[in-house]
PDB file of C-alpha atoms in Angstrom:
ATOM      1  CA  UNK A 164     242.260 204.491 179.845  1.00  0.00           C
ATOM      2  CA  UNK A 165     242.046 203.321 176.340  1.00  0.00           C
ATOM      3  CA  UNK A 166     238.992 204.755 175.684  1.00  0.00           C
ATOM      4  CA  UNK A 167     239.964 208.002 176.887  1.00  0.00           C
ATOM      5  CA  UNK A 168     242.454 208.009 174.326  1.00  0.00           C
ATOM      6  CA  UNK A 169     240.733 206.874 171.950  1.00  0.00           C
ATOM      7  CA  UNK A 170     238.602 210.146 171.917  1.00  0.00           C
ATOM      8  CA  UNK A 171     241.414 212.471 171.443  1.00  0.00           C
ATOM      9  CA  UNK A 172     242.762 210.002 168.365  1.00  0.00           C
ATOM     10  CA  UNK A 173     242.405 211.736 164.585  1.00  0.00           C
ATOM     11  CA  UNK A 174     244.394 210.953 161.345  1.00  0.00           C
ATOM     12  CA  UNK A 175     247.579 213.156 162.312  1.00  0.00           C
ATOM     13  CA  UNK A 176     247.877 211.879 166.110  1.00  0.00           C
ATOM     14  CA  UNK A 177     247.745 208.279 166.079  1.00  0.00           C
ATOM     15  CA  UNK A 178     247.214 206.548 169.485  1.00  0.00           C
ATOM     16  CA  UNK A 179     250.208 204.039 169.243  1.00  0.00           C
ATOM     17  CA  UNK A 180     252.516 202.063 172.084  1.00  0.00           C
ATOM     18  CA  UNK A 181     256.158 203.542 172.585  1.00  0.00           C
ATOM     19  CA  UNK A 182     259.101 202.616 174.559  1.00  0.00           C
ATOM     20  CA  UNK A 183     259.737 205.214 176.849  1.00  0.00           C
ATOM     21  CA  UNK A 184     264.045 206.109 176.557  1.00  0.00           C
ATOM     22  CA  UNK A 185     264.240 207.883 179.936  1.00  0.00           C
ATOM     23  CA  UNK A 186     265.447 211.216 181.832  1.00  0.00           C
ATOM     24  CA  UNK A 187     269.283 211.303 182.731  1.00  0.00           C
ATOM     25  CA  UNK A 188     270.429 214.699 184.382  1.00  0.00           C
ATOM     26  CA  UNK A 189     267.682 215.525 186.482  1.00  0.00           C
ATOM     27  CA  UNK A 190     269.688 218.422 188.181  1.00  0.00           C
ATOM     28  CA  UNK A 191     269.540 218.547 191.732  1.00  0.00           C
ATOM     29  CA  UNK A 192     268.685 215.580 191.895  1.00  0.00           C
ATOM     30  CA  UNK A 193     271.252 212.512 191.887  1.00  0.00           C
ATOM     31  CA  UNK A 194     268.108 210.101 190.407  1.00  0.00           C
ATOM     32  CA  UNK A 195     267.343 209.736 186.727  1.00  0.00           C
ATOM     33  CA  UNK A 196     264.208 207.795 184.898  1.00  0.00           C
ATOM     34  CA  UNK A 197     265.535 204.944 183.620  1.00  0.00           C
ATOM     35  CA  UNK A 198     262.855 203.998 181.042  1.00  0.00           C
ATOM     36  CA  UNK A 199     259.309 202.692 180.651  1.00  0.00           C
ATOM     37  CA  UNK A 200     256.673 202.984 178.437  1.00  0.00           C
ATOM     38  CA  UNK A 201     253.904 205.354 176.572  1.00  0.00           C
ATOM     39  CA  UNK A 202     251.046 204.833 175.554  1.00  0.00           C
ATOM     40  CA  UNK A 203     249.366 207.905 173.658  1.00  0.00           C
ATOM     41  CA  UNK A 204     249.091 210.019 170.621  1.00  0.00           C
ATOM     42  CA  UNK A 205     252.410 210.254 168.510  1.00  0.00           C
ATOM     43  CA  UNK A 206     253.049 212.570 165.809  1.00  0.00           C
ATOM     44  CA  UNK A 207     256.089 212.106 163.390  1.00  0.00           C
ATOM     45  CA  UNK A 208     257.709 209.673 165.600  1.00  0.00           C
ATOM     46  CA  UNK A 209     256.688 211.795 168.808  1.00  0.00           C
ATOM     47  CA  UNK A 210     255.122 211.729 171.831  1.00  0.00           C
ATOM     48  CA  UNK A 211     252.363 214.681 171.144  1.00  0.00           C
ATOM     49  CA  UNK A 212     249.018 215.394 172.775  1.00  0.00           C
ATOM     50  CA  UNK A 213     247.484 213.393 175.170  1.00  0.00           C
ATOM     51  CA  UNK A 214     248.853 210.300 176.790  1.00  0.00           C
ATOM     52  CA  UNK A 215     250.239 207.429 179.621  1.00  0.00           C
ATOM     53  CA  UNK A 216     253.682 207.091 181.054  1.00  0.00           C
ATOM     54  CA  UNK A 217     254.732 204.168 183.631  1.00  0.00           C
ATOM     55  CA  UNK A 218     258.262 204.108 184.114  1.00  0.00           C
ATOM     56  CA  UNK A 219     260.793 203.672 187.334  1.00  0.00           C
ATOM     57  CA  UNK A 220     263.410 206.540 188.765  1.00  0.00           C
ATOM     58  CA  UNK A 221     267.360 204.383 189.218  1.00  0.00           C
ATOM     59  CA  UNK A 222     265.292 204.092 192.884  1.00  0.00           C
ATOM     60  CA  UNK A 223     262.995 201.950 191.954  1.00  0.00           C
ATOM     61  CA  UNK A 224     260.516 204.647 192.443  1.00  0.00           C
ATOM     62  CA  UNK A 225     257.369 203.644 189.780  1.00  0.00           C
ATOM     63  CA  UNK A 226     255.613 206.444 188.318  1.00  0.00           C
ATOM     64  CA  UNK A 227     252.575 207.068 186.004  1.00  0.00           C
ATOM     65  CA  UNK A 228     252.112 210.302 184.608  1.00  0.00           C
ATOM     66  CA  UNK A 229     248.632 211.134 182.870  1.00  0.00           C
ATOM     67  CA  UNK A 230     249.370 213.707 180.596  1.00  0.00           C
ATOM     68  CA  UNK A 231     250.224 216.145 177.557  1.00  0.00           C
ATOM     69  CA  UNK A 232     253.275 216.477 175.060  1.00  0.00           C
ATOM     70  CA  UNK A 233     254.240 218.764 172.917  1.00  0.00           C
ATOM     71  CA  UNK A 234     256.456 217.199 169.846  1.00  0.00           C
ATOM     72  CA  UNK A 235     258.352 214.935 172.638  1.00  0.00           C
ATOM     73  CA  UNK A 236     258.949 217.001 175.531  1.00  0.00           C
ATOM     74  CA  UNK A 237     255.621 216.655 178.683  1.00  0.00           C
ATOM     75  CA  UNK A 238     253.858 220.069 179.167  1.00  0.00           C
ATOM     76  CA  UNK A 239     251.599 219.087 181.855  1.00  0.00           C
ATOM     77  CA  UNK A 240     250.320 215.913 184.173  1.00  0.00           C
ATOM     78  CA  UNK A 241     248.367 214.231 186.427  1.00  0.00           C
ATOM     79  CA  UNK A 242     251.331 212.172 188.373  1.00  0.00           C
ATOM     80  CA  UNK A 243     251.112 209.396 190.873  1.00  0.00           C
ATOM     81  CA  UNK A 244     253.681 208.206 192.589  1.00  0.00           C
ATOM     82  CA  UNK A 245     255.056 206.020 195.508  1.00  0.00           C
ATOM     83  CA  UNK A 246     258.048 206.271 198.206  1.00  0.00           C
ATOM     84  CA  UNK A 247     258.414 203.880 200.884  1.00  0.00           C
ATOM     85  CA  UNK A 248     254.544 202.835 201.661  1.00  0.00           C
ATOM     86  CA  UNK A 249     253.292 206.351 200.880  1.00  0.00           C
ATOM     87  CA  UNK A 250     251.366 207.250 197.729  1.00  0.00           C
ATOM     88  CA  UNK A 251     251.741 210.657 196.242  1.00  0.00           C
ATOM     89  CA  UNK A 252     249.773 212.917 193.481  1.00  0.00           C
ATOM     90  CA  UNK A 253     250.713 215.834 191.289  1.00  0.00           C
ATOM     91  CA  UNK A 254     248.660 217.562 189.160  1.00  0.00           C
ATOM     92  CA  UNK A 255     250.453 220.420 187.367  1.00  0.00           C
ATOM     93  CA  UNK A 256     253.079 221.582 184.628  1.00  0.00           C
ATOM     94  CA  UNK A 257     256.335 219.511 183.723  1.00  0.00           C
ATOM     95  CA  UNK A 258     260.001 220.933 182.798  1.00  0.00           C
ATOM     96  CA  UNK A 259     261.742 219.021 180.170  1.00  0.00           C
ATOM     97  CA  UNK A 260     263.264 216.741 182.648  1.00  0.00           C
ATOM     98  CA  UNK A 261     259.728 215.661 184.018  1.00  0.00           C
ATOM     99  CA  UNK A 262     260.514 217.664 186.950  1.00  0.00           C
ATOM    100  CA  UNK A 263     257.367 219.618 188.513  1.00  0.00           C
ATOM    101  CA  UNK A 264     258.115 223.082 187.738  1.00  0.00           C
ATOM    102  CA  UNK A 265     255.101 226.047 187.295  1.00  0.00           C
ATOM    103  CA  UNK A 266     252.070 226.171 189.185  1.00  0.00           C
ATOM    104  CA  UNK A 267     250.483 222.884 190.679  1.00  0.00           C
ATOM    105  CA  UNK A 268     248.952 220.952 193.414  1.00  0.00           C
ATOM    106  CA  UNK A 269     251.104 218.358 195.427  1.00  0.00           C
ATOM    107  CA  UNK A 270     249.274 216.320 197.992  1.00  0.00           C
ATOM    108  CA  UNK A 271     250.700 212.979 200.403  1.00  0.00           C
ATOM    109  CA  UNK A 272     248.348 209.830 201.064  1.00  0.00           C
ATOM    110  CA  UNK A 273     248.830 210.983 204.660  1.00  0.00           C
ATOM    111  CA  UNK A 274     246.954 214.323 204.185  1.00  0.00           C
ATOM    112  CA  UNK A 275     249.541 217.165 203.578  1.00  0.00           C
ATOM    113  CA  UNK A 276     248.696 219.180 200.347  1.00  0.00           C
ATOM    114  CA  UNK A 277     250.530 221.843 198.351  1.00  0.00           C
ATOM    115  CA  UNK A 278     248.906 224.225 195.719  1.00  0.00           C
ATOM    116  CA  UNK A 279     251.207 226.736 194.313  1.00  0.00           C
ATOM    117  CA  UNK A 280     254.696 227.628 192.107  1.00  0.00           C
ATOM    118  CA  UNK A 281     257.036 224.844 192.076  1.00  0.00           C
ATOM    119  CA  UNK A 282     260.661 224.787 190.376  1.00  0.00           C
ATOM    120  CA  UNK A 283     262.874 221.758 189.248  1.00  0.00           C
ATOM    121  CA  UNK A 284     260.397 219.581 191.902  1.00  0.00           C
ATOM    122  CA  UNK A 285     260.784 222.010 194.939  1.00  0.00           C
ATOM    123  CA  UNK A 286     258.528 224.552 196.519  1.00  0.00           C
ATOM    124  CA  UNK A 287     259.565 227.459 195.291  1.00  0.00           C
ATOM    125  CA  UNK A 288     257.599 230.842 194.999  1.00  0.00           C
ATOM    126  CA  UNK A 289     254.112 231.499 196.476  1.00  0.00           C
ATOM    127  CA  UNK A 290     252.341 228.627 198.155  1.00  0.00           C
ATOM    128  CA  UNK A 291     250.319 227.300 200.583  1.00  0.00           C
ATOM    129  CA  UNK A 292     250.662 224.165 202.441  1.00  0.00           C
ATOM    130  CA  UNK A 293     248.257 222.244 204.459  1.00  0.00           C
ATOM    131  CA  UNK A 294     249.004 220.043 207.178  1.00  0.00           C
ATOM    132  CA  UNK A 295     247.424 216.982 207.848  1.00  0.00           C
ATOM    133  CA  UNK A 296     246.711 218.097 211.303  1.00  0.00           C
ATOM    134  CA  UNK A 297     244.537 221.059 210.027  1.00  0.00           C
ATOM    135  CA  UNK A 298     247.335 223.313 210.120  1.00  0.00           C
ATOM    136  CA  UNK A 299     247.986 225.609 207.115  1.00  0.00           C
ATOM    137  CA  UNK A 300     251.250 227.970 205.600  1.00  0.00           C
ATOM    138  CA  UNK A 301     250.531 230.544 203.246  1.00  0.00           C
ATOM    139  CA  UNK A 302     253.349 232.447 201.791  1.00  0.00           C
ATOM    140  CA  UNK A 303     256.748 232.307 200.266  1.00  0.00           C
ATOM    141  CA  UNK A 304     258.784 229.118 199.680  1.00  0.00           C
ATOM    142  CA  UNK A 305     262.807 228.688 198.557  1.00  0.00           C
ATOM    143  CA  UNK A 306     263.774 225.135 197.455  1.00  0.00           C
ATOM    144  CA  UNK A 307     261.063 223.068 199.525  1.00  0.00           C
ATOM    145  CA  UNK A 308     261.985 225.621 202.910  1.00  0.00           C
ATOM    146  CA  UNK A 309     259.320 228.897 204.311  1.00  0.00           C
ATOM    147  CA  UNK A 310     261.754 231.867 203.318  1.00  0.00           C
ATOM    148  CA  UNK A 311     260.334 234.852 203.389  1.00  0.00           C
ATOM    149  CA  UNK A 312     257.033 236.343 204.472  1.00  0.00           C
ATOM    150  CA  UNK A 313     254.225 234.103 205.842  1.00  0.00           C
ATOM    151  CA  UNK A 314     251.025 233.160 207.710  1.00  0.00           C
ATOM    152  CA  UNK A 315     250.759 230.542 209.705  1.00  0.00           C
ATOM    153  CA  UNK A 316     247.407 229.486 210.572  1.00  0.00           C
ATOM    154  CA  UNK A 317     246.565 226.569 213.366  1.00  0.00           C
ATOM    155  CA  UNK A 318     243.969 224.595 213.198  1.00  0.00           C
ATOM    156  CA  UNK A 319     241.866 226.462 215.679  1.00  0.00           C
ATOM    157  CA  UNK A 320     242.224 230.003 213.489  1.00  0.00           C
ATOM    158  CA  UNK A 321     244.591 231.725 215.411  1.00  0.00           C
ATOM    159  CA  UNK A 322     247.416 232.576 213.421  1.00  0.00           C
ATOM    160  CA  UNK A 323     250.800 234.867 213.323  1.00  0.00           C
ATOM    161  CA  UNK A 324     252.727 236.814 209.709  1.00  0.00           C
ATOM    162  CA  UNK A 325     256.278 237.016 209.710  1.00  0.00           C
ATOM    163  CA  UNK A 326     259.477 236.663 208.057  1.00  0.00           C
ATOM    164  CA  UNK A 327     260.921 233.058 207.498  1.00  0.00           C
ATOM    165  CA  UNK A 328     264.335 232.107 206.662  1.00  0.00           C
ATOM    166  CA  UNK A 329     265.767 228.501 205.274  1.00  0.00           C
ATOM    167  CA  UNK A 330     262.489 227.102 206.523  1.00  0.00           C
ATOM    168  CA  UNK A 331     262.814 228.645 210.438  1.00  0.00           C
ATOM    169  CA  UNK A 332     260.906 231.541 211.637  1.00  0.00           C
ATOM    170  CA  UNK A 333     263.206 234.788 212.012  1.00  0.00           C
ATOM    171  CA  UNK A 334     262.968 238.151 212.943  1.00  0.00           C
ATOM    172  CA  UNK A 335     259.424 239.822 214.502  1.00  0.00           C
ATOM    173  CA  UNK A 336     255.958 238.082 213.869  1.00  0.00           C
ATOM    174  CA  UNK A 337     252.791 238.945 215.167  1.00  0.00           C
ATOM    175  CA  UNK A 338     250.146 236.555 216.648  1.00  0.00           C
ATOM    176  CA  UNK A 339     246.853 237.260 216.331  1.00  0.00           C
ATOM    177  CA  UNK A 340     243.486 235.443 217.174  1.00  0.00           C
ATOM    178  CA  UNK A 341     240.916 233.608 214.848  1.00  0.00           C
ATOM    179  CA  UNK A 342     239.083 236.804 215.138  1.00  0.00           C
ATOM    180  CA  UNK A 343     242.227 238.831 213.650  1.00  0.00           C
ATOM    181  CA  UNK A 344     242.841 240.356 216.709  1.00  0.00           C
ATOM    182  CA  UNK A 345     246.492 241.447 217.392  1.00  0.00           C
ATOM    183  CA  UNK A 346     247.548 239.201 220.822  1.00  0.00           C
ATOM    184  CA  UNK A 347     251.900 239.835 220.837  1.00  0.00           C
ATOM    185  CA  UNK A 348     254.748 240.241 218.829  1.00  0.00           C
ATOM    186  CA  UNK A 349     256.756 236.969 218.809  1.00  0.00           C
ATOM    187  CA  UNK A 350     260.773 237.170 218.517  1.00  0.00           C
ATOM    188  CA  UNK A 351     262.162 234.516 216.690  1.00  0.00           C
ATOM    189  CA  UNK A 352     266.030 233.883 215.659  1.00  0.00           C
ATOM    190  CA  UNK A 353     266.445 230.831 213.568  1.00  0.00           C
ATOM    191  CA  UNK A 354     263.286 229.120 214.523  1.00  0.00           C
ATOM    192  CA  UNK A 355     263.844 229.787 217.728  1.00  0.00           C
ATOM    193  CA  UNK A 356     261.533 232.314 220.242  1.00  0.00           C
ATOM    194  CA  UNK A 357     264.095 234.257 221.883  1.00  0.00           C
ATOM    195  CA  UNK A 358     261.867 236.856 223.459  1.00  0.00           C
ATOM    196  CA  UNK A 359     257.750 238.467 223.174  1.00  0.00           C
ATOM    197  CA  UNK A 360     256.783 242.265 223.656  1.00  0.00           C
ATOM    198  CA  UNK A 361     253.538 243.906 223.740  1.00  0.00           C
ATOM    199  CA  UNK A 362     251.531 245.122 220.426  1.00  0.00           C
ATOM    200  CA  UNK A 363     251.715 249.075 220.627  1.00  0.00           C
TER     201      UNK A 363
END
């Protein structure tokens, strides 16, 4: 780590230890970061260009972010952290608040992965999501739910495109095979299949 840093140290970005002062307001979320420390390039007194956070949400929840700054506020990170007995990653931009927000990849210990527009630390925007089983969404997200038009693909290729709203399929969607063959049209009403009818 410290030799990383080292090559990215020159005379106006010293590579110097800082105490972290924390993230309070971390709207929606009820959590804040109470603190930690940095270990990086500073510039008048700031965190700027490349460098280590470690520091604890009011959960408890450690964190270590492997990043940039820009005169104080993150840009973008590689960010590892835990909940429960599960390890997370994130590699992608940062808001202000160290939320993830912009385009990145999300991915659990367990197997799921995410690679696409996040906002405030949700899915939000295009994305596509891979289950652990194999299993894979591609489409439109709203605050961590499928809203909007998607693909679902199972593991075995086969796959249906349709609407989704709040996370539950809705409205008309249309299974196909792995070969892209048109099979049915599936009738959902909040996540529920209420009914099937032939493909004209």
């Amino acid at each position: 780590m410290i030799e990383r840093l080292q090559k990215h140290e020159d005379l106006s970005h010293a590579v110097e230890w800082n105490i972290f002062e924390g993230v309070k307001d971390r709207k929606p979320y009820g959590d804040f970061i109470e603190g930690g420390v940095y270990y990086g390039q500073m510039k008048s007194g700031k965190r700027d260009g490349s460098g280590f956070l470690y520091c604890f949400t009011i959960k408890k929840q450690s964190i270590l972010y492997e990043g940039k700054w820009k005169l104080g506020t993150p840009i973008k990170a590689q960010c590892t952290y835990i909940i429960g007995n599960e390890r997370y990653k994130y590699d992608g931009r940062l808001d202000d608040k160290y939320l993830f927000t912009g385009i990145g990849n999300w991915c659990a210990e367990g197997g799921d992965n995410y690679v696409g527009s996040l906002e405030k630390g949700d899915f939000h925007g295009y994305g596509e999501y891979t289950y652990k089983d194999g299993d894979k969404f591609e489409g439109q997200w709203r605050h961590d739910k499928k809203h909007g038009l998607g693909k679902y693909i199972c593991s075995d290729g086969s796959y249906e495109i349709g609407e989704y709203k709040d996370g539950k399929e809705n409205g008309e969607h249309t299974e196909y095979s792995k070969e892209g063959i048109a099979l049915e049209i599936l009738i959902y009403y909040d996540g529920n299949e209420i009914g099937t009818r032939k493909v004209n």
